Short mmCIF file of C-alpha atoms and ligand atoms in Angstrom, two decimals:
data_model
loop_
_atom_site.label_atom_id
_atom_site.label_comp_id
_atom_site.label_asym_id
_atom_site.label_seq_id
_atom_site.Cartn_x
_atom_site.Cartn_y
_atom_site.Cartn_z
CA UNK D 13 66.62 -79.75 6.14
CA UNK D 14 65.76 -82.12 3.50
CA UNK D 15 62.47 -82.46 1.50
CA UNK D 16 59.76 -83.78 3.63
CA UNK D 17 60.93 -87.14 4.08
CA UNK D 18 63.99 -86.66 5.81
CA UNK D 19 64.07 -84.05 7.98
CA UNK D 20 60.87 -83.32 11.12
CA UNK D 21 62.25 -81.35 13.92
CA UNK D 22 62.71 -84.88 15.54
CA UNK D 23 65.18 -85.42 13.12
CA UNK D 24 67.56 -82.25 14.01
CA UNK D 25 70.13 -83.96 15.73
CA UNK D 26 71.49 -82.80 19.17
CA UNK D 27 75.30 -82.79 18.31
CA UNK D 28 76.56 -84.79 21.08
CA UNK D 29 73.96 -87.51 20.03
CA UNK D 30 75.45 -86.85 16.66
CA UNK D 31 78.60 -88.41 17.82
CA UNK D 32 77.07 -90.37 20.51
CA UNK D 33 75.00 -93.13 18.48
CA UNK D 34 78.44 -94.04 16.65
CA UNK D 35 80.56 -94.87 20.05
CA UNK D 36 77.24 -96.38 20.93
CA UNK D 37 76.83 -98.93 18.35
CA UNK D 38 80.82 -99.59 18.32
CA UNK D 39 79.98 -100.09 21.99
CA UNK D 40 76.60 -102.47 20.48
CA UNK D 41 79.98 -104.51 18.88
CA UNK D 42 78.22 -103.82 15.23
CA UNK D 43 81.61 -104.44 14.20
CA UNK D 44 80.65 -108.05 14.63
CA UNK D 45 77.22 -107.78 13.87
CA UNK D 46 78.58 -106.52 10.93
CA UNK D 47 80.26 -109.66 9.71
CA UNK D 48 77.03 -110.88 9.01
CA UNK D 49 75.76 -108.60 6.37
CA UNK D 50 76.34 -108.83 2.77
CA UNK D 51 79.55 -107.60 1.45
CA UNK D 52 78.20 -103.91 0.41
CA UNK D 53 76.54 -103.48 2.83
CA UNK D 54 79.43 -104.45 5.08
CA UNK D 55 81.69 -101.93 3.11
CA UNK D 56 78.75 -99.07 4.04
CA UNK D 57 78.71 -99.67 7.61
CA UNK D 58 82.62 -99.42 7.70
CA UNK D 59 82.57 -96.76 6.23
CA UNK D 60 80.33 -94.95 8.40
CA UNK D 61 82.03 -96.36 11.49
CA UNK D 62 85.24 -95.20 9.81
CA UNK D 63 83.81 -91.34 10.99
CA UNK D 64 83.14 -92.15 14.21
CA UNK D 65 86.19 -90.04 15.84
CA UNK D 66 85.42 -86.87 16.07
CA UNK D 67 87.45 -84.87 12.87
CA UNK D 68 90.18 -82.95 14.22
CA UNK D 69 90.18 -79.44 13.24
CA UNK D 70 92.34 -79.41 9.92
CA UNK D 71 94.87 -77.25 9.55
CA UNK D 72 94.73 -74.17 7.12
CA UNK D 73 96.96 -71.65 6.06
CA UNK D 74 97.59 -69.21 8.93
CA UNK D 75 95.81 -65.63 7.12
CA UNK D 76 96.69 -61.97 8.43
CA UNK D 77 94.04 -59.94 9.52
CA UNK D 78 92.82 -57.21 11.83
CA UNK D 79 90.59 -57.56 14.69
CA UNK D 80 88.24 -54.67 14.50
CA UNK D 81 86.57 -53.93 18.01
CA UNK D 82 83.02 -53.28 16.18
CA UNK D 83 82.95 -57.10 15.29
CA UNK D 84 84.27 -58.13 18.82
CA UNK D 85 81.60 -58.83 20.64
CA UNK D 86 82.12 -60.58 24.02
CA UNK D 87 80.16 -63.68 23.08
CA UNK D 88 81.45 -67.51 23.94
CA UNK D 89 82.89 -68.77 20.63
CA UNK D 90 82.41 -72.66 19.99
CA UNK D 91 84.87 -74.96 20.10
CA UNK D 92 86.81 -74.83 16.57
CA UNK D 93 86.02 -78.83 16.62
CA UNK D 94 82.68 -78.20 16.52
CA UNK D 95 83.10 -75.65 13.51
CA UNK D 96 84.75 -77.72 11.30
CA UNK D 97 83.29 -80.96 12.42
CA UNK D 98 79.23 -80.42 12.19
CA UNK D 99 78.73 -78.69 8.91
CA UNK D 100 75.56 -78.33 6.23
CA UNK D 101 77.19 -78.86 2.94
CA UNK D 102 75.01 -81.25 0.91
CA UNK D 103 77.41 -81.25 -1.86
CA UNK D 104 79.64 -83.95 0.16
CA UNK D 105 76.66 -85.50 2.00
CA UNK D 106 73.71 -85.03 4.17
CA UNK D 107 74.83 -85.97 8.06
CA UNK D 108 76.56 -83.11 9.46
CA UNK D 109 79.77 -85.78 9.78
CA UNK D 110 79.39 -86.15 6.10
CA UNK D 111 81.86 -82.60 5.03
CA UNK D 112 85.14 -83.15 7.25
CA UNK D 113 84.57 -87.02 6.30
CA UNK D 114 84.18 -86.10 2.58
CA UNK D 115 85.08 -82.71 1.27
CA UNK D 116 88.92 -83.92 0.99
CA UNK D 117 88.39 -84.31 -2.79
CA UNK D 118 87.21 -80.77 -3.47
CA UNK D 119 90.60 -79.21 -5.43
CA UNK D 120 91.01 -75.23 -4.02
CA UNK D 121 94.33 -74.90 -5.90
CA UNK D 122 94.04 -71.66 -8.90
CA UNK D 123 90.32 -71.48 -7.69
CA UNK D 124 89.01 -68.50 -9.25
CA UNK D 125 86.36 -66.30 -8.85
CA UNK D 126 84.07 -64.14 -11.16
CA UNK D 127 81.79 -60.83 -11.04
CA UNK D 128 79.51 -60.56 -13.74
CA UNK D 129 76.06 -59.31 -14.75
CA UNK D 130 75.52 -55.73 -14.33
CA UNK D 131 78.82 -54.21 -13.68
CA UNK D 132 81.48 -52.15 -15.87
CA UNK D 133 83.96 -53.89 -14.70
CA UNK D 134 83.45 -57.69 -14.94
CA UNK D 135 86.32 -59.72 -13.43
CA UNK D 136 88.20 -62.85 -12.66
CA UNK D 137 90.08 -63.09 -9.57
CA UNK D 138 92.03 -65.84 -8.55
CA UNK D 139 91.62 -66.64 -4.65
CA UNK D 140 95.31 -65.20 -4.07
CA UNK D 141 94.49 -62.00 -5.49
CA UNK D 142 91.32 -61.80 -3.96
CA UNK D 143 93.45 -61.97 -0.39
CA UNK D 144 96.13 -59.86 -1.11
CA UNK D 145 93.60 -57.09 -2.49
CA UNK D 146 91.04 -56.96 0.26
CA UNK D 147 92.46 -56.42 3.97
CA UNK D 148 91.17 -59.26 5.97
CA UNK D 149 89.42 -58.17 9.26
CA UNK D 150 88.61 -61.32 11.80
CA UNK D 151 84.50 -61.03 13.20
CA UNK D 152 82.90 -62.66 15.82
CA UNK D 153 79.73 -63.37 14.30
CA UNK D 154 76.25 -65.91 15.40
CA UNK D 155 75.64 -68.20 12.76
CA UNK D 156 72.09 -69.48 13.18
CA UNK D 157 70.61 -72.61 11.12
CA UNK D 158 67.10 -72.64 10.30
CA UNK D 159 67.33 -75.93 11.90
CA UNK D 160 66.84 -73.96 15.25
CA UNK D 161 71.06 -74.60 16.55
CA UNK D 162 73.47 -72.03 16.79
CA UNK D 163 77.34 -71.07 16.96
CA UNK D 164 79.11 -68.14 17.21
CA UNK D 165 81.97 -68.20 15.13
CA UNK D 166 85.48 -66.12 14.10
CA UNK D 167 85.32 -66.01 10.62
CA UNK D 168 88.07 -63.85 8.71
CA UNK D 169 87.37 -61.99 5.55
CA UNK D 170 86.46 -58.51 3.84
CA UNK D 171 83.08 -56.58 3.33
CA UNK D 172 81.46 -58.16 -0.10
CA UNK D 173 80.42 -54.11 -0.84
CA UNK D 174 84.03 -53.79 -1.48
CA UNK D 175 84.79 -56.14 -3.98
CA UNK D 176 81.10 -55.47 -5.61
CA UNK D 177 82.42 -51.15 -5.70
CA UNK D 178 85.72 -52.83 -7.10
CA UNK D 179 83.32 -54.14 -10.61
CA UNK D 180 81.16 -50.88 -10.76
CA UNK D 181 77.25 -51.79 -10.56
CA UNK D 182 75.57 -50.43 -13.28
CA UNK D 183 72.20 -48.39 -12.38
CA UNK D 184 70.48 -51.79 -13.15
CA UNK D 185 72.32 -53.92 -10.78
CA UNK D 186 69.32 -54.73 -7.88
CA UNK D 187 70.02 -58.23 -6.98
CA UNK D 188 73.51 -60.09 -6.62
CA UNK D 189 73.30 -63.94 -7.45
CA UNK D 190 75.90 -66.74 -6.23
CA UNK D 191 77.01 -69.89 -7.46
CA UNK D 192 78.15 -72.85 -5.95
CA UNK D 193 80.75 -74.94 -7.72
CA UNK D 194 79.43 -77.45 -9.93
CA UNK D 195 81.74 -80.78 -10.16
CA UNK D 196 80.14 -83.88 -9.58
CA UNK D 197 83.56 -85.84 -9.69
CA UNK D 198 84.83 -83.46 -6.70
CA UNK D 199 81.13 -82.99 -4.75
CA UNK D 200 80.03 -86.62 -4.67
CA UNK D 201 76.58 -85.11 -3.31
CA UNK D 202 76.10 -83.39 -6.86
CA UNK D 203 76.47 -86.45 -9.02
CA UNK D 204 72.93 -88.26 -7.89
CA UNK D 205 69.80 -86.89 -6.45
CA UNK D 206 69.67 -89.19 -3.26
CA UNK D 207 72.84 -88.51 -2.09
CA UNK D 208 72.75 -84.61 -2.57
CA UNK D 209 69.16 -84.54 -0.44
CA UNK D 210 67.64 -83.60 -4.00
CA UNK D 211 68.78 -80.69 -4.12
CA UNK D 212 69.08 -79.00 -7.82
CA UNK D 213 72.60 -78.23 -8.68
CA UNK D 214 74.89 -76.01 -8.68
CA UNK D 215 73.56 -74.34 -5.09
CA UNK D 216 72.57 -70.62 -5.86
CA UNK D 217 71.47 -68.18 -3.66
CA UNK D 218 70.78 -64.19 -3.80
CA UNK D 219 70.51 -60.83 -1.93
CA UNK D 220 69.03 -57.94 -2.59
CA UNK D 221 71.53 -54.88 -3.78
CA UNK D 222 71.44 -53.22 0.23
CA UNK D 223 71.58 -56.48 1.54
CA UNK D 224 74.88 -57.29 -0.24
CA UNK D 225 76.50 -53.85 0.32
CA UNK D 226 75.57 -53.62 4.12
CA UNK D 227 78.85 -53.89 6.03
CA UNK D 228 77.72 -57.02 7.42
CA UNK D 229 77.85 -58.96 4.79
CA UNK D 230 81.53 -60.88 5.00
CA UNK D 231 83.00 -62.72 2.07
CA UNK D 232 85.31 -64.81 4.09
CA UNK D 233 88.36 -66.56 3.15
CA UNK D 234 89.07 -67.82 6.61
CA UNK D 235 88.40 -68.65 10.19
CA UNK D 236 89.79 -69.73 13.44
CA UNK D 237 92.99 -67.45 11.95
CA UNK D 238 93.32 -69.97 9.01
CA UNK D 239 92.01 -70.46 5.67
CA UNK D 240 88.72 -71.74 5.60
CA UNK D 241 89.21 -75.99 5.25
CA UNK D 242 86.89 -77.34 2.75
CA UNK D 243 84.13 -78.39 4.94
CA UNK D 244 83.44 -74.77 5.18
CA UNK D 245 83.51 -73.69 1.96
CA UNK D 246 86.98 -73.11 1.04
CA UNK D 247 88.14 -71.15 -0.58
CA UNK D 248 85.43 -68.82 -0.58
CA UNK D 249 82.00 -68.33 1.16
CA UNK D 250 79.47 -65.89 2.04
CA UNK D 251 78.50 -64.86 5.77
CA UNK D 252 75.01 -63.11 6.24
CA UNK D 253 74.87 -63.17 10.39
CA UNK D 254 71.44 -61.91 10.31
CA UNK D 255 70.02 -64.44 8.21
CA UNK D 256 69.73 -68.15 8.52
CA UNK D 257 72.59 -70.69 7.44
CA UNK D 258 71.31 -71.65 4.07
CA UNK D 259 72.04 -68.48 2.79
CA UNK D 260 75.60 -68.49 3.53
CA UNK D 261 76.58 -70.03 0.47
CA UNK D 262 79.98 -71.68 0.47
CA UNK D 263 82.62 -72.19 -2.29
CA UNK D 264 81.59 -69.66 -4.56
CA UNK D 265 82.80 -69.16 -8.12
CA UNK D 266 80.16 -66.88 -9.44
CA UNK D 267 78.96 -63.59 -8.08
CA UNK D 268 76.46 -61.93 -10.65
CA UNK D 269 74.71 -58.66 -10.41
CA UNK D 270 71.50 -58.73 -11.89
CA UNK D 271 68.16 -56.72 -13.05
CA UNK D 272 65.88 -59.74 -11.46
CA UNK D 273 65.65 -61.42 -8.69
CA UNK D 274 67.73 -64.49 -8.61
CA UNK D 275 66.59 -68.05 -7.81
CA UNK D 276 67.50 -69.40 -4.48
CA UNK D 277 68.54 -73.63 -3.54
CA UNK D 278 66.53 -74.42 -0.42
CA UNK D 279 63.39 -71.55 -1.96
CA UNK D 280 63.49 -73.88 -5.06
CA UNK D 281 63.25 -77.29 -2.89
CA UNK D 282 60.65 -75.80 -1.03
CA UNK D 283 59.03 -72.40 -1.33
CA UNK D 284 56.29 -73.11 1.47
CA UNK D 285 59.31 -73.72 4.04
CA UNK D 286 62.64 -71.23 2.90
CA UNK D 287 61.87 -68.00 1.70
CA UNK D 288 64.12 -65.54 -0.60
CA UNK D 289 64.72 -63.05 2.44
CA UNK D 290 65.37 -65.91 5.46
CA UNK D 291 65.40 -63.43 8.40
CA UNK D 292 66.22 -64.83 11.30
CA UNK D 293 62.72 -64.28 13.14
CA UNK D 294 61.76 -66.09 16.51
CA UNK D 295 58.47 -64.72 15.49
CA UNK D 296 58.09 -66.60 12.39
CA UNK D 297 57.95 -70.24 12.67
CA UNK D 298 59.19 -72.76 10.26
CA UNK D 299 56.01 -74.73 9.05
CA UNK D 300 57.38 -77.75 10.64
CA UNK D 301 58.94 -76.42 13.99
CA UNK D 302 59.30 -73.46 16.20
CA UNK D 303 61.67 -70.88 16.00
CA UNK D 304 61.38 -69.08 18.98
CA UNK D 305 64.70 -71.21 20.87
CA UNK D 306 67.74 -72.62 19.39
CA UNK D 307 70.17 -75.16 20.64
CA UNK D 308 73.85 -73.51 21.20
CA UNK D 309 75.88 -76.27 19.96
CA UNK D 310 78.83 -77.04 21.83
CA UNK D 311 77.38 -75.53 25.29
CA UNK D 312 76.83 -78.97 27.03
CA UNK D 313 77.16 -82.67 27.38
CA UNK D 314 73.75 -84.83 25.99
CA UNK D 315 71.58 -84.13 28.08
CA UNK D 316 72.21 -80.64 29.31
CA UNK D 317 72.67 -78.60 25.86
CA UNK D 318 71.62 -75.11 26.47
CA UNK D 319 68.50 -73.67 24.99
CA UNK D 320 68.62 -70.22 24.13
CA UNK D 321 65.44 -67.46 23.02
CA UNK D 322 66.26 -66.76 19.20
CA UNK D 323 67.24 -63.53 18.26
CA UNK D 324 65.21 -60.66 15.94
CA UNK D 325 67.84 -60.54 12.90
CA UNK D 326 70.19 -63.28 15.45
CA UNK D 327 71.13 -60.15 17.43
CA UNK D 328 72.01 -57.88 14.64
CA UNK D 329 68.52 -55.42 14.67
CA UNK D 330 70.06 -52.53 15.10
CA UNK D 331 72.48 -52.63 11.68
CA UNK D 332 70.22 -54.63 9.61
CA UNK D 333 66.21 -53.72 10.42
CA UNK D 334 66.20 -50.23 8.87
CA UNK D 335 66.60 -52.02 5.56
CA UNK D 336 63.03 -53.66 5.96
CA UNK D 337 61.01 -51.43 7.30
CA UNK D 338 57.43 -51.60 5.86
CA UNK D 339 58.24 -55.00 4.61
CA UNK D 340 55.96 -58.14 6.32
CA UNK D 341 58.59 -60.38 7.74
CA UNK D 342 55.95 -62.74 8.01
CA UNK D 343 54.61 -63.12 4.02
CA UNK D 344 58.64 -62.20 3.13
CA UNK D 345 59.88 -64.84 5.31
N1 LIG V 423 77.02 -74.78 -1.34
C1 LIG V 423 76.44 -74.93 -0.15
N2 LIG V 423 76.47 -73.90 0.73
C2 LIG V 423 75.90 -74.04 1.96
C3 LIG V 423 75.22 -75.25 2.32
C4 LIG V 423 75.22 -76.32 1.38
O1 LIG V 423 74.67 -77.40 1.62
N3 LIG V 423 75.85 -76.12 0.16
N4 LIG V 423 74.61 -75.35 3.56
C5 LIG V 423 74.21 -74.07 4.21
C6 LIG V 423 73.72 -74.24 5.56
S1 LIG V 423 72.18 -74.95 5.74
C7 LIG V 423 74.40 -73.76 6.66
S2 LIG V 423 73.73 -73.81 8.22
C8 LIG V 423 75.77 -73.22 6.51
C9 LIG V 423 76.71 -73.98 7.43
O2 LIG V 423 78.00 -73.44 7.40
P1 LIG V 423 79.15 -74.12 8.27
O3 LIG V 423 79.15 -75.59 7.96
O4 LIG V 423 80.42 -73.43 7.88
O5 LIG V 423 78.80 -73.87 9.72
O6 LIG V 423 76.28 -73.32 5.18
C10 LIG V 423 75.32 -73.03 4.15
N5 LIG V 423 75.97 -73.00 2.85
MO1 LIG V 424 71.46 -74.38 7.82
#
């Protein structure tokens, strides 16, 4: 999901290829092959081999939570190695090996969090008080990439409308903006454009005032019944269900409500291909590849991963459409 250079629909690799091509070229002996390169480049391919196990699922704090039947849904959850081991966070790098591999360095300790902009009641919250104030509830929710795979995950947090009530919008407040962390020394993929996919940073994102307070809408602190590990965006992230990947933004520091709307990563990289609004649609195709079918990661060997018809709103029409009636999903993709 790249600019145009890196990423055709070719390029959306099939997970199990994912960690295929490394046993394969261990199996090539490139370990010896190796010993013929220059030094760096030596040092490179190490590395790389280096992630060829598959990351084991790290361990987080175990969280308490409730397991409300509304967000239960009887749907096959992937494999927690799959959750935490093929991620999008450009920040630590671009394959989806690159966040277990790399997001060790990110520091979660006293992480705090602010809510600004158009509320009475700005605040700072550090991520303990954010827990211990907001009753966790565990969902079972579809997380769909635009890059046409899927999961279906049990992430663990609290309804974003209540923390947002907690500031007190002002009559003004019609967008809420989110911010990223910026820290090139602990998100490698910030400090140079090539490595963070050119991506400006910090990664923002935005949703419209009924978009944040629909119940939905998860700030989540955990999953698997842990803390979120860093690959995820620990220690705090966004969860949209109904709209595609990019917009769940992870490690957040900043929430702002604002007048206008905000400015969004991937809309910014390219406006022609990620839209503000990001609807799941199997209607609306990405310029570069259908959406109509998505790849449910973790449902097969190589060869045989199952391809599944996309979902209108990934599934969740009937608690999300009402808020876009009249509006083109096609022109407001
Ligand atoms: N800060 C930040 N947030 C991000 C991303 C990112 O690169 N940086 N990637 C997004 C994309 S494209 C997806 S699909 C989801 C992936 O979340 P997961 O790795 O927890 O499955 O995170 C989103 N949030
Ligand atoms: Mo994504």
């Amino acid at each position: 999901m790249t600019k145009k250079s890196r990423l055709t629909e070719s390029s959306v690799t099939p997970e199990e290829i994912f960690y295929q091509r490394r046993k394969v070229l261990q199996a090539l002996g490139l370990t010896a092959a190796a010993l013929t390169l220059p030094i760096s480049a030596q040092a490179e391919l190490f590395s790389w081999l280096k992630g060829s196990e598959k990351p084991t699922a790290p361990s987080g704090k175990p969280l308490d939570f409730t397991k409300p039947a509304a967000y239960h849904a009887d749907l096959p959850l992937t494999p927690e190695d799959k959750v935490t081991g093929y991620n999008n966070f450009y920040e630590f790098g671009l394959d989806k090996a690159d966040p277990a591999a790399n997001s060790g360095s990110l520091k979660t300790e006293g992480w705090q969090i602010h809510i600004s902009g158009e509320v009475a009641k700005p605040i700072t919250l550090n991520i303990d008080d954010l827990i211990k104030r907001f009753a966790l509830e565990e969902r079972i929710y579809r997380l769909r990439c635009v890059e046409a795979w899927s999961m279906v995950i049990p992430w663990i947090g609290f309804e974003l409308g209540k923390l947002i009530k907690f500031a007190e919008p002002t009559s003004k407040a019609r967008y809420v903006a989110f911010h990223t962390l910026y820290d090139p020394e602990q998100m490698p993929g910030q400090a140079n454009r090539f490595t963070g996919g050119g991506l400006e940073y910090p990664y923002v994102e935005g949703l419209r005032m009924d978009e944040a307070m629909n119940p939905l809408t998860l700030l989540t602190v955990g999953v698997y019944g842990k803390t979120l590990p860093n690959q995820n965006g620990a220690p705090v992230r966004l969860i949209t269900p109904w709209k595609y990947g990019f917009k769940s933004i992870k490690s957040i520091v900043e929430i702002r409500l604002t007048e206008q709307q905000p400015p969004t990563t991937w809309n910014l990289s390219a406006p022609n291909e990620y839209g503000f609004y990001a609807n799941v649609n199997p209607q609306v195709d990405h310029p570069r590849w259908s959406q109509a079918t998505e790849r449910v990661i973790g449902s097969g060997g190589i060869l045989d991963v199952k391809r599944q018809p996309t979902l209108l709103f990934n599934g969740y029409a009937d608690r999300v459409a009402s808020m876009y009636s009249g509006l083109d999903l096609r022109s407001n993709f």
